[in-house]
Coordinates of C-alpha atoms and ligand atoms in Angstrom, one line a residue:
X911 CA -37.4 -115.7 15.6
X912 CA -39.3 -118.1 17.9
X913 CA -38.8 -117.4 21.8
X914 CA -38.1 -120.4 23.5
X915 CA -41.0 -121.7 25.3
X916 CA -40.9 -120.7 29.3
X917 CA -43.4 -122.3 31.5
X918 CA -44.2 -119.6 34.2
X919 CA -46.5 -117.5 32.8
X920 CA -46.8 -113.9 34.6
X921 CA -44.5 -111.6 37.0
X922 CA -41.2 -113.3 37.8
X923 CA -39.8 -111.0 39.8
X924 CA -40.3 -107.5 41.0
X925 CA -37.0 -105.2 41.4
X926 CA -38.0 -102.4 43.4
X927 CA -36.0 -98.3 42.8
X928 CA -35.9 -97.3 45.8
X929 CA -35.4 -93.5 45.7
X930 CA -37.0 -92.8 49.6
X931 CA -34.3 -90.7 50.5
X932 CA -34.7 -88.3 48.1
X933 CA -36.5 -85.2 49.2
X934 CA -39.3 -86.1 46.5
X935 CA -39.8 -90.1 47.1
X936 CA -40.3 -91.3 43.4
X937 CA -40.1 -94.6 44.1
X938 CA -41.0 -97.0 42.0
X939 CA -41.3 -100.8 41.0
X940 CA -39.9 -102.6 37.9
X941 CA -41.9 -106.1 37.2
X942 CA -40.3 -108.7 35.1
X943 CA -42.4 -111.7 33.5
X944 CA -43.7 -113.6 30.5
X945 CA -47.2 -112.9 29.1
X946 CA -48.1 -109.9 31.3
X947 CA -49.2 -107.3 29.0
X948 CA -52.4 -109.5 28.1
X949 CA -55.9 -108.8 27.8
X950 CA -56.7 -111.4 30.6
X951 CA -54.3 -110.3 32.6
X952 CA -55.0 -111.3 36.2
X953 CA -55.0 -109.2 39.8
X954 CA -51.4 -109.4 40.8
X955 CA -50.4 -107.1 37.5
X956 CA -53.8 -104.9 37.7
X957 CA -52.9 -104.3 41.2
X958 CA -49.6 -103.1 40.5
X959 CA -51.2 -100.5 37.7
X960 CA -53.5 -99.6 40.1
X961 CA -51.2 -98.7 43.0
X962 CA -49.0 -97.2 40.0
X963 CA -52.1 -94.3 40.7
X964 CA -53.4 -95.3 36.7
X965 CA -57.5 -95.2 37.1
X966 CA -59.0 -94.2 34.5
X967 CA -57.4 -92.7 31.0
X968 CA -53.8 -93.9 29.9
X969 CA -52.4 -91.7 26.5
X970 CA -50.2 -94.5 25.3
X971 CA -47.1 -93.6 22.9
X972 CA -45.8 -95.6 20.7
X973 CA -44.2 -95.7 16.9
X974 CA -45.8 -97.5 13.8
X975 CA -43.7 -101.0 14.0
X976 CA -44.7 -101.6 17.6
X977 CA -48.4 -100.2 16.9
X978 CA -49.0 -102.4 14.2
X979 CA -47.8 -105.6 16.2
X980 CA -48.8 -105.3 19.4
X981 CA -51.7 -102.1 19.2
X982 CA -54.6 -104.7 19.6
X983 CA -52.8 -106.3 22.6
X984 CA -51.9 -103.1 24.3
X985 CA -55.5 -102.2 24.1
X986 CA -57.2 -105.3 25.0
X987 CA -54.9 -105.3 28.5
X988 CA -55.8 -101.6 29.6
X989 CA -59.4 -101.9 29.1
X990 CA -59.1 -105.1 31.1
X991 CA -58.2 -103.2 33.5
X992 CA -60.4 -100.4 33.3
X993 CA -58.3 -97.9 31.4
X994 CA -59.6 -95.8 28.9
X995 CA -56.8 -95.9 26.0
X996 CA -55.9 -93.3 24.1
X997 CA -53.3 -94.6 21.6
X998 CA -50.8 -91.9 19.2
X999 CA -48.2 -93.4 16.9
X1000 CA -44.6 -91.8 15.4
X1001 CA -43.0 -93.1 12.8
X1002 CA -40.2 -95.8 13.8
X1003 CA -36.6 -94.3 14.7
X1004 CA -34.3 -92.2 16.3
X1005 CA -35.7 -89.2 14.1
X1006 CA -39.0 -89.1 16.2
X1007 CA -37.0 -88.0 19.1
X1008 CA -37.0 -84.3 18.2
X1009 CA -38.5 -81.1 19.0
X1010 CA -40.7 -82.1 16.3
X1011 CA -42.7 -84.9 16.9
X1012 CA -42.7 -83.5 20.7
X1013 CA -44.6 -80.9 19.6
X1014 CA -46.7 -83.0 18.0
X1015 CA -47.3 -84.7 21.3
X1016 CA -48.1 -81.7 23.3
X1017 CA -50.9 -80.9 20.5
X1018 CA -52.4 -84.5 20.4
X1019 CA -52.8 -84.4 24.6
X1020 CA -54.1 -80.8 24.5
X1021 CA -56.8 -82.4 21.4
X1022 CA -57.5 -85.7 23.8
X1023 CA -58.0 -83.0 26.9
X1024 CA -55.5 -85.3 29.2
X1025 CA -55.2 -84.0 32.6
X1026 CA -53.2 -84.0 35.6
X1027 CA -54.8 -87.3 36.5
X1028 CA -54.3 -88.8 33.3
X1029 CA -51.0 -90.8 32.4
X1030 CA -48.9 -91.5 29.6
X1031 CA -47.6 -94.5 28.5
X1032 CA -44.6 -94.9 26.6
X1033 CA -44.8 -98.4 24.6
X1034 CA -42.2 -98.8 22.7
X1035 CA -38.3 -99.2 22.7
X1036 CA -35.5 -96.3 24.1
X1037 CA -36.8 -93.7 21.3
X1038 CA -40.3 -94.0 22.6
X1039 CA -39.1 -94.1 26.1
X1040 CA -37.1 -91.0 26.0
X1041 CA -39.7 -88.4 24.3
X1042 CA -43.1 -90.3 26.0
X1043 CA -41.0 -89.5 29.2
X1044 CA -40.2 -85.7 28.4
X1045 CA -43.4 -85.3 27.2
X1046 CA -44.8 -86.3 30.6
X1047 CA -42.1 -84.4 32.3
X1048 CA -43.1 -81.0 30.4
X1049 CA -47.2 -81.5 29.7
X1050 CA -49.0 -79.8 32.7
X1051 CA -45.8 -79.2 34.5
X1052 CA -45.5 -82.8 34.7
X1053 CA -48.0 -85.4 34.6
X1054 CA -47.3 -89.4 35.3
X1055 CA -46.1 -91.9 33.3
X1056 CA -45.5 -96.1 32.6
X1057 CA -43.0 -97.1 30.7
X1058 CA -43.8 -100.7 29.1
X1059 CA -40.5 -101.3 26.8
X1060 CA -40.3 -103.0 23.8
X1061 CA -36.5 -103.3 22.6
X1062 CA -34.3 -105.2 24.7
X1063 CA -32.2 -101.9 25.0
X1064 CA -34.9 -100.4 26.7
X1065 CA -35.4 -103.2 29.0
X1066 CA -32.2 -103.1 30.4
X1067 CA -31.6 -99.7 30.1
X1068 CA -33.7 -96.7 28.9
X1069 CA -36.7 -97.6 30.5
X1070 CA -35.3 -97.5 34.0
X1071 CA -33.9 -94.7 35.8
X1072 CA -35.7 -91.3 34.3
X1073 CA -33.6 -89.9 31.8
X1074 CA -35.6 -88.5 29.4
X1075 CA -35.1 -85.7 26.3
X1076 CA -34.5 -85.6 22.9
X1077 CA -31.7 -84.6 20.2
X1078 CA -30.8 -81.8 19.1
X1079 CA -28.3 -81.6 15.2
X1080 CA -25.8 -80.4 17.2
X1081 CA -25.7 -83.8 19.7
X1082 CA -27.2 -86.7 21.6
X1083 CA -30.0 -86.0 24.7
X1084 CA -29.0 -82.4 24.6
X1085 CA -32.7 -81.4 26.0
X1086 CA -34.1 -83.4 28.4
X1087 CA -35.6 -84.0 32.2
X1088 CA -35.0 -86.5 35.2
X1089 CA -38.4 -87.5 35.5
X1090 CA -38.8 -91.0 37.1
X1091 CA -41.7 -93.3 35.5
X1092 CA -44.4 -94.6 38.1
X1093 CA -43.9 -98.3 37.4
X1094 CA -41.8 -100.1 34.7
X1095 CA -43.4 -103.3 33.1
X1096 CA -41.3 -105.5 31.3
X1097 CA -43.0 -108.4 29.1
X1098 CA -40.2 -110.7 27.7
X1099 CA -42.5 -112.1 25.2
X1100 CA -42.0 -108.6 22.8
X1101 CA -39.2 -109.3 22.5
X1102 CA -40.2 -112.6 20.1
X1103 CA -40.9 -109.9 17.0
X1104 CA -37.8 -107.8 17.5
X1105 CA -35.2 -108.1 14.8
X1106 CA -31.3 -109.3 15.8
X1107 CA -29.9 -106.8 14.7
X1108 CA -32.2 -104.6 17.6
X1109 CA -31.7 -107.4 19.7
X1110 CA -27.7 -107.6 19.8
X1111 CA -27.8 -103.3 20.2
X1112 CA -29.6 -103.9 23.2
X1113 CA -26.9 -106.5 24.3
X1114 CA -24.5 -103.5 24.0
X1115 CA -25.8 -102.2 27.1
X1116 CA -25.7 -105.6 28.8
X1117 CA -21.8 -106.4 28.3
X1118 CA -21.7 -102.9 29.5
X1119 CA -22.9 -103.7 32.9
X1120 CA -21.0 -106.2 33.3
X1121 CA -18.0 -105.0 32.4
X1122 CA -17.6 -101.8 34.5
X1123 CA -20.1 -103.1 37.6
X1124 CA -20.5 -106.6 37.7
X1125 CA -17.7 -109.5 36.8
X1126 CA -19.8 -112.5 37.2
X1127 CA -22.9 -110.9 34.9
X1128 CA -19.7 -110.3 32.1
X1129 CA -18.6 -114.0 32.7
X1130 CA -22.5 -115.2 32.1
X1131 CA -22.5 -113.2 29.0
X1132 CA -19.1 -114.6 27.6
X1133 CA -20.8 -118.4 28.3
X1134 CA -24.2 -117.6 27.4
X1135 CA -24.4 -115.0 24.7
X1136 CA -25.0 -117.5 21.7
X1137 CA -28.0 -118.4 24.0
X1138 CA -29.6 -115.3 24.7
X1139 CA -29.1 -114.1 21.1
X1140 CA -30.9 -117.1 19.9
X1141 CA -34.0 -115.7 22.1
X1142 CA -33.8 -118.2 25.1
X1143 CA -36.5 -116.7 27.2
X1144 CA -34.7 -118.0 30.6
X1145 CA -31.5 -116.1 30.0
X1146 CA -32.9 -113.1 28.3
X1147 CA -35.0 -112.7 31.5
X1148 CA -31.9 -113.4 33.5
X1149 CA -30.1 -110.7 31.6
X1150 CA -33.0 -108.6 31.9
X1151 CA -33.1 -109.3 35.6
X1152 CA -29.8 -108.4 36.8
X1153 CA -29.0 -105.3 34.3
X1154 CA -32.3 -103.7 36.0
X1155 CA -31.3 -104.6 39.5
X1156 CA -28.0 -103.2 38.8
X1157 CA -29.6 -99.9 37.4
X1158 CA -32.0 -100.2 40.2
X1159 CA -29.0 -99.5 42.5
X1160 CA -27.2 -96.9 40.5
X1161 CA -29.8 -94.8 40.3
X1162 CA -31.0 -95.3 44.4
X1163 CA -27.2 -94.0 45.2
X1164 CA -27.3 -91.2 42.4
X1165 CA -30.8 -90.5 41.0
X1166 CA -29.8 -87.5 38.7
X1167 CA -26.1 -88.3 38.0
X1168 CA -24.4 -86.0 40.5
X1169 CA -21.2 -88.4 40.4
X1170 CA -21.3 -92.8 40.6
X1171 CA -24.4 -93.0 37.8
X1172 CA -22.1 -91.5 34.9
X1173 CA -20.2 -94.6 35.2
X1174 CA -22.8 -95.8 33.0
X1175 CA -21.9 -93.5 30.4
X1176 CA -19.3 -96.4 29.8
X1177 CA -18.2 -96.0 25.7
X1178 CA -20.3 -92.8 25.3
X1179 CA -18.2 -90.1 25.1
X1180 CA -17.4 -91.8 22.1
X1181 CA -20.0 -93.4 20.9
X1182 CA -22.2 -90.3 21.4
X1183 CA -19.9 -88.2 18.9
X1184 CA -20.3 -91.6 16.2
X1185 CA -24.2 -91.1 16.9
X1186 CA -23.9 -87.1 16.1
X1187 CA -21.6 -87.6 13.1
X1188 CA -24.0 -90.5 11.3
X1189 CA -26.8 -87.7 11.7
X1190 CA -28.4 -90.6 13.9
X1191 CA -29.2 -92.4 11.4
X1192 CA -27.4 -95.7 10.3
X1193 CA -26.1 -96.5 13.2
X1194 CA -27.9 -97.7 16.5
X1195 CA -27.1 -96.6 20.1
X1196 CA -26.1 -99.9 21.0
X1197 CA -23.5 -100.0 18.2
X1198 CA -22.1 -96.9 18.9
X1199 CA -21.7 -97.6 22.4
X1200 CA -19.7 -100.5 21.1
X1201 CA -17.3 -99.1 19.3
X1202 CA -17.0 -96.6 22.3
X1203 CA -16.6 -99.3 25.1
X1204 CA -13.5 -100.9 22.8
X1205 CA -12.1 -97.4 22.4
X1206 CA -12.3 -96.6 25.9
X1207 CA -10.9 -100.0 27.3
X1208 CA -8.3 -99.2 24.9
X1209 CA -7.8 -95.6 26.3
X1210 CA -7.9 -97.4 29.8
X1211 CA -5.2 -99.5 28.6
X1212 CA -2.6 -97.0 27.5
X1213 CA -3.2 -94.7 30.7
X1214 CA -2.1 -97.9 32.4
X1215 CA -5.4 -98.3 34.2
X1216 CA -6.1 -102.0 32.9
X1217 CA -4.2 -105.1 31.5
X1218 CA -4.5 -106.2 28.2
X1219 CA -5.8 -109.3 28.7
X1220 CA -8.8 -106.8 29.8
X1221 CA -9.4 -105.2 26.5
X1222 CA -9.2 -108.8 24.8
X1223 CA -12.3 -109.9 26.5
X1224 CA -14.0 -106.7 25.8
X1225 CA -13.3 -106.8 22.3
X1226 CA -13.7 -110.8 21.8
X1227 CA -17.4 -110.5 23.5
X1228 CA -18.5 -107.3 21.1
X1229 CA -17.2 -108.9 18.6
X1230 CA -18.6 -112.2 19.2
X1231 CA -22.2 -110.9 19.9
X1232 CA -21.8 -109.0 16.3
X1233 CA -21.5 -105.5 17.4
X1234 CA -19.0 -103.1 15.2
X1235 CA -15.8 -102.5 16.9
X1236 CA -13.9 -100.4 14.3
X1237 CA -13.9 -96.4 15.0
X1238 CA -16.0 -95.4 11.5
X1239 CA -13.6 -93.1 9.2
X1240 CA -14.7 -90.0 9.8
X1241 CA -12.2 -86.6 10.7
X1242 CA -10.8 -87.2 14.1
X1243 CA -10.9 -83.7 14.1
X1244 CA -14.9 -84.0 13.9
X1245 CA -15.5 -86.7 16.9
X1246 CA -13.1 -84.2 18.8
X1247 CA -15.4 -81.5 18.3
X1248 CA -19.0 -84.0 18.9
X1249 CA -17.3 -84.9 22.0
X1250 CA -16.7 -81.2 23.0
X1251 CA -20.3 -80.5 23.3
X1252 CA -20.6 -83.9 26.0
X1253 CA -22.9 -83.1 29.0
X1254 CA -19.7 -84.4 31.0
X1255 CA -17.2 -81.9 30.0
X1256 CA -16.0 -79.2 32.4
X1257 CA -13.5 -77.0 31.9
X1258 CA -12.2 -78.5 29.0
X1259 CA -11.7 -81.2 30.1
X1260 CA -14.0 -84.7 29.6
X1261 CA -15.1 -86.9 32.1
X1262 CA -14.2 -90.6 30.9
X1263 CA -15.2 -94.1 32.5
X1264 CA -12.7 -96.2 32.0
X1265 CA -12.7 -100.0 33.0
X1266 CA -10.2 -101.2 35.4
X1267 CA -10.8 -104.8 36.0
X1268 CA -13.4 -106.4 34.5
X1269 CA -16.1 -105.4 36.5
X1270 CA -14.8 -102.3 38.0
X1271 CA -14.3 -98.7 36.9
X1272 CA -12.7 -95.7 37.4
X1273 CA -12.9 -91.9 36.0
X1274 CA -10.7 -90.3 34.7
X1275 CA -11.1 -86.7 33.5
X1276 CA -8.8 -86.5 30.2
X1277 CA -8.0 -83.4 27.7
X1278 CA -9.2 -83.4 23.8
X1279 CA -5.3 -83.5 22.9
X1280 CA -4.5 -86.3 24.3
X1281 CA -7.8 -88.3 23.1
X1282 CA -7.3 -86.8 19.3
X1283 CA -3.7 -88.3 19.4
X1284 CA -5.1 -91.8 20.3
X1285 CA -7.9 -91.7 18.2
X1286 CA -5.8 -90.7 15.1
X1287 CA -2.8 -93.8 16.4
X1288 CA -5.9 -96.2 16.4
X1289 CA -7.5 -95.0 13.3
X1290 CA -4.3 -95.9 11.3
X1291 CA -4.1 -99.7 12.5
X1292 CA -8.3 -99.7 12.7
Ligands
NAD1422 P1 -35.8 -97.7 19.1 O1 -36.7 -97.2 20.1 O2 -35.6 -96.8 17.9 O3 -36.3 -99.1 18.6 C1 -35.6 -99.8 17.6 C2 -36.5 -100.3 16.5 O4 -37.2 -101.5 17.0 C3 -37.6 -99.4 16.0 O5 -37.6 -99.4 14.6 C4 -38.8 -99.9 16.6 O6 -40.0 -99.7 15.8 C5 -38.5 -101.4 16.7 N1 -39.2 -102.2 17.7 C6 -39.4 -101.8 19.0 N2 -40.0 -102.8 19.7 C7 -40.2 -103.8 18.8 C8 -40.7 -105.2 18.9 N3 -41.0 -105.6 20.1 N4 -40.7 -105.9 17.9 C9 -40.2 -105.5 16.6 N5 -39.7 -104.2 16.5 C10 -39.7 -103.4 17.6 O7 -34.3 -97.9 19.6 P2 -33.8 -98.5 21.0 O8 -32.5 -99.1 20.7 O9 -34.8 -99.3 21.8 O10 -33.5 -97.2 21.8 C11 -32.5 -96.3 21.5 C12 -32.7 -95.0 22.2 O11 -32.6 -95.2 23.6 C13 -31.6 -93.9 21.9 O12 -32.3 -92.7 21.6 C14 -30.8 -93.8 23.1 O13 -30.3 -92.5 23.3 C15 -31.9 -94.1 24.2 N6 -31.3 -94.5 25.4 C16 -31.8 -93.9 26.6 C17 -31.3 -94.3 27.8 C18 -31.9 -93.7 29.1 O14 -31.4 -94.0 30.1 N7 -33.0 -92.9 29.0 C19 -30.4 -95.4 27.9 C20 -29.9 -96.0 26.7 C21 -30.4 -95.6 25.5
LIG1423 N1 -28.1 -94.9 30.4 C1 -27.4 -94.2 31.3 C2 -28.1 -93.8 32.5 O1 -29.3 -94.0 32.6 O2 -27.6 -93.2 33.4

């Protein structure tokens, strides 16, 4: 699908994570722009890797479908800037995020002798983004790291923030690290090769921003989202824009999710367990989260936490956008069980999000009783 054509070429804007006042100041910044990852790219984006700390040798991580498109271009603008590439590629998919193909990591940078002083760079979409950035949490006790995203998912979401890990059978991002990235560059122009279907799962994350946090982003997306799902590069770099400023402050008030950034879990708790069940494959994140944010509107609704009308416009803009909104058939007795092992439970008990009004949230910490009722009462009318 052809991108829209969009005049001004380069950085657009530069959204800065502030993280100062954190005993170890990882701040960083995030550029959005149109054609920066180039092999003629000028000062303003060399500068930027530069004061990143990248000199000299960059291991860049990426999977076969990116590789193949965008390999030569990737290259071209690190030796451009004086960077020595070093390029590994996975296979495409959720699968590469595994103990596995870490492992495989760890051997390739102990074969290419990368040091301290090297970096990695994950190039690629939230899979990539994830096991690049535990890899560069764990190699050397830590070494640095650019994340340069490819999906739109990881645009808006995965790239920023520092959560990093991998899967384990048992569940979603049961190993991982907080380990912030040193810069975040985000060309809008990848995102002319990338499939819908890939496109609309990174949408997920999107309404899901705008729903819990921000009412007026949820309103652009109601009015825009044939646009932005036709590739209009103005409003995908709006989207792009506000979902990373909007991260951007999450994560400054609650770097490593002591209490206001699981808000973003928003839809996970279920979507996580739909992930799990589907053995991670057939299903994408995105779509997951989907059916997750409908279920827990939904939840919302029957607690008496939000109106109606609330869960209408959740729903109508999933469903619109063509994300999945029916809970898959599987044993509620099974998602009960996936959501047991949830990094948010305590004491039995599981920390939901749960949207208020459109734009606002509470949580709520509710017990697997009461969710295995609903979920059994809404897989009858699904
Ligand atoms: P992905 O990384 O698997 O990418 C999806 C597919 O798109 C892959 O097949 C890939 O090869 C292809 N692709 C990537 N860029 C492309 C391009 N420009 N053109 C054409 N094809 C392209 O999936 P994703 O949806 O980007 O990420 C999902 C992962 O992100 C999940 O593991 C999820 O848990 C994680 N995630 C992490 C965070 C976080 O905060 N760390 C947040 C949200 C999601
Ligand atoms: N994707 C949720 C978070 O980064 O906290």
């Amino acid at each position: 699908m052809a991108i829209s054509k969009h005049e001004n070429k380069g950085i657009n804007m530069k959204i800065r994570v502030d993280l100062s006042s954190s005993a170890k100041d990882s701040s960083y910044d995030i550029l959005v722009g149109s054609g920066i990852i180039n092999a003629k790219a000028g000062d303003e984006i060399i500068g930027a890797l530069k004061s990143a700390g990248l000199k000299d040798r960059a291991f860049v991580i990426t999977c076969a479908t990116v590789s193949g498109l965008y390999g030569q271009l990737i290259t071209g603008f690190l030796k451009n800037a004086g960077i020595k590439p070093v390029i590994f590629t996975l296979p495409d998919g959720e699968a590469a995020k595994s103990l596995e193909y870490l492992s495989r990591i760890y051997d390739e940078l102990i074969e290419s002798r990368i040091e301290r002083s090297d970096f990695i760079i994950a190039f690629g979409g939230g899979v990539i983004g994830d096991l690049a950035g535990f890899a560069a949490a764990t190699y050397l006790r830590g070494i640095n790291f650019i994340q340069i995203p490819t999906t739109l998912l990881a645009d808006v979401d995965s790239s920023v923030g520092g959560k990093t890990g991998i899967n384990r059978p048992e569940g979603k991002n049961l190993v991982g690290a907080f380990y912030q990235p040193r810069a975040v560059l985000i060309d809008v122009d990848l995102l002319e090769s990338l499939g819908v279907r890939e496109l609309v799962n990174g949408f997920a994350e999107v309404i899901k921003y705008g729903a819990i946090l921000d009412s007026e982003l949820f309103l652009y997306l109601e009015n825009n989202y044939k646009k932005v799902l036709s590739y209009d590069k103005d409003s995908l770099m709006h989207i792009i824009e506000r979902s990373c400023s909007i991260k951007a402050d999450v994560v400054k008030n609650d770097e490593e999710e002591a209490g206001f950034r699981s808000a973003l879990n928003f839809g996970h708790s279920l979507g996580h367990a739909i992930e799990t069940l589907y053995n991670y494959e057939d299903i994408k994140h995105g779509e997951a989260m989907a059916i997750g944010m409908v279920f827990a509107s939904m939840v919302s609704e029957d607690l008496g936490f939000c109106a109606g009308e609330t869960v209408n416009r959740i729903k109508t803009l999933i469903k619109n956008s063509g994300l999945p909104v029916k809970i898959p058939n599987f044993d509620p007795l099974k998602y009960i069980n996936a959501m047991k092992l949830d990094k948010k439970v305590n004491n039995r008990l599981i920390k939901c999000v749960l949207v208020k009004d459109i734009g606002s949230f509470i949580f709520k910490e509710l017990d697997f009783e009461y969710l295995g009722e609903f979920l059994k009462k809404l897989m009858l009318t699904n």
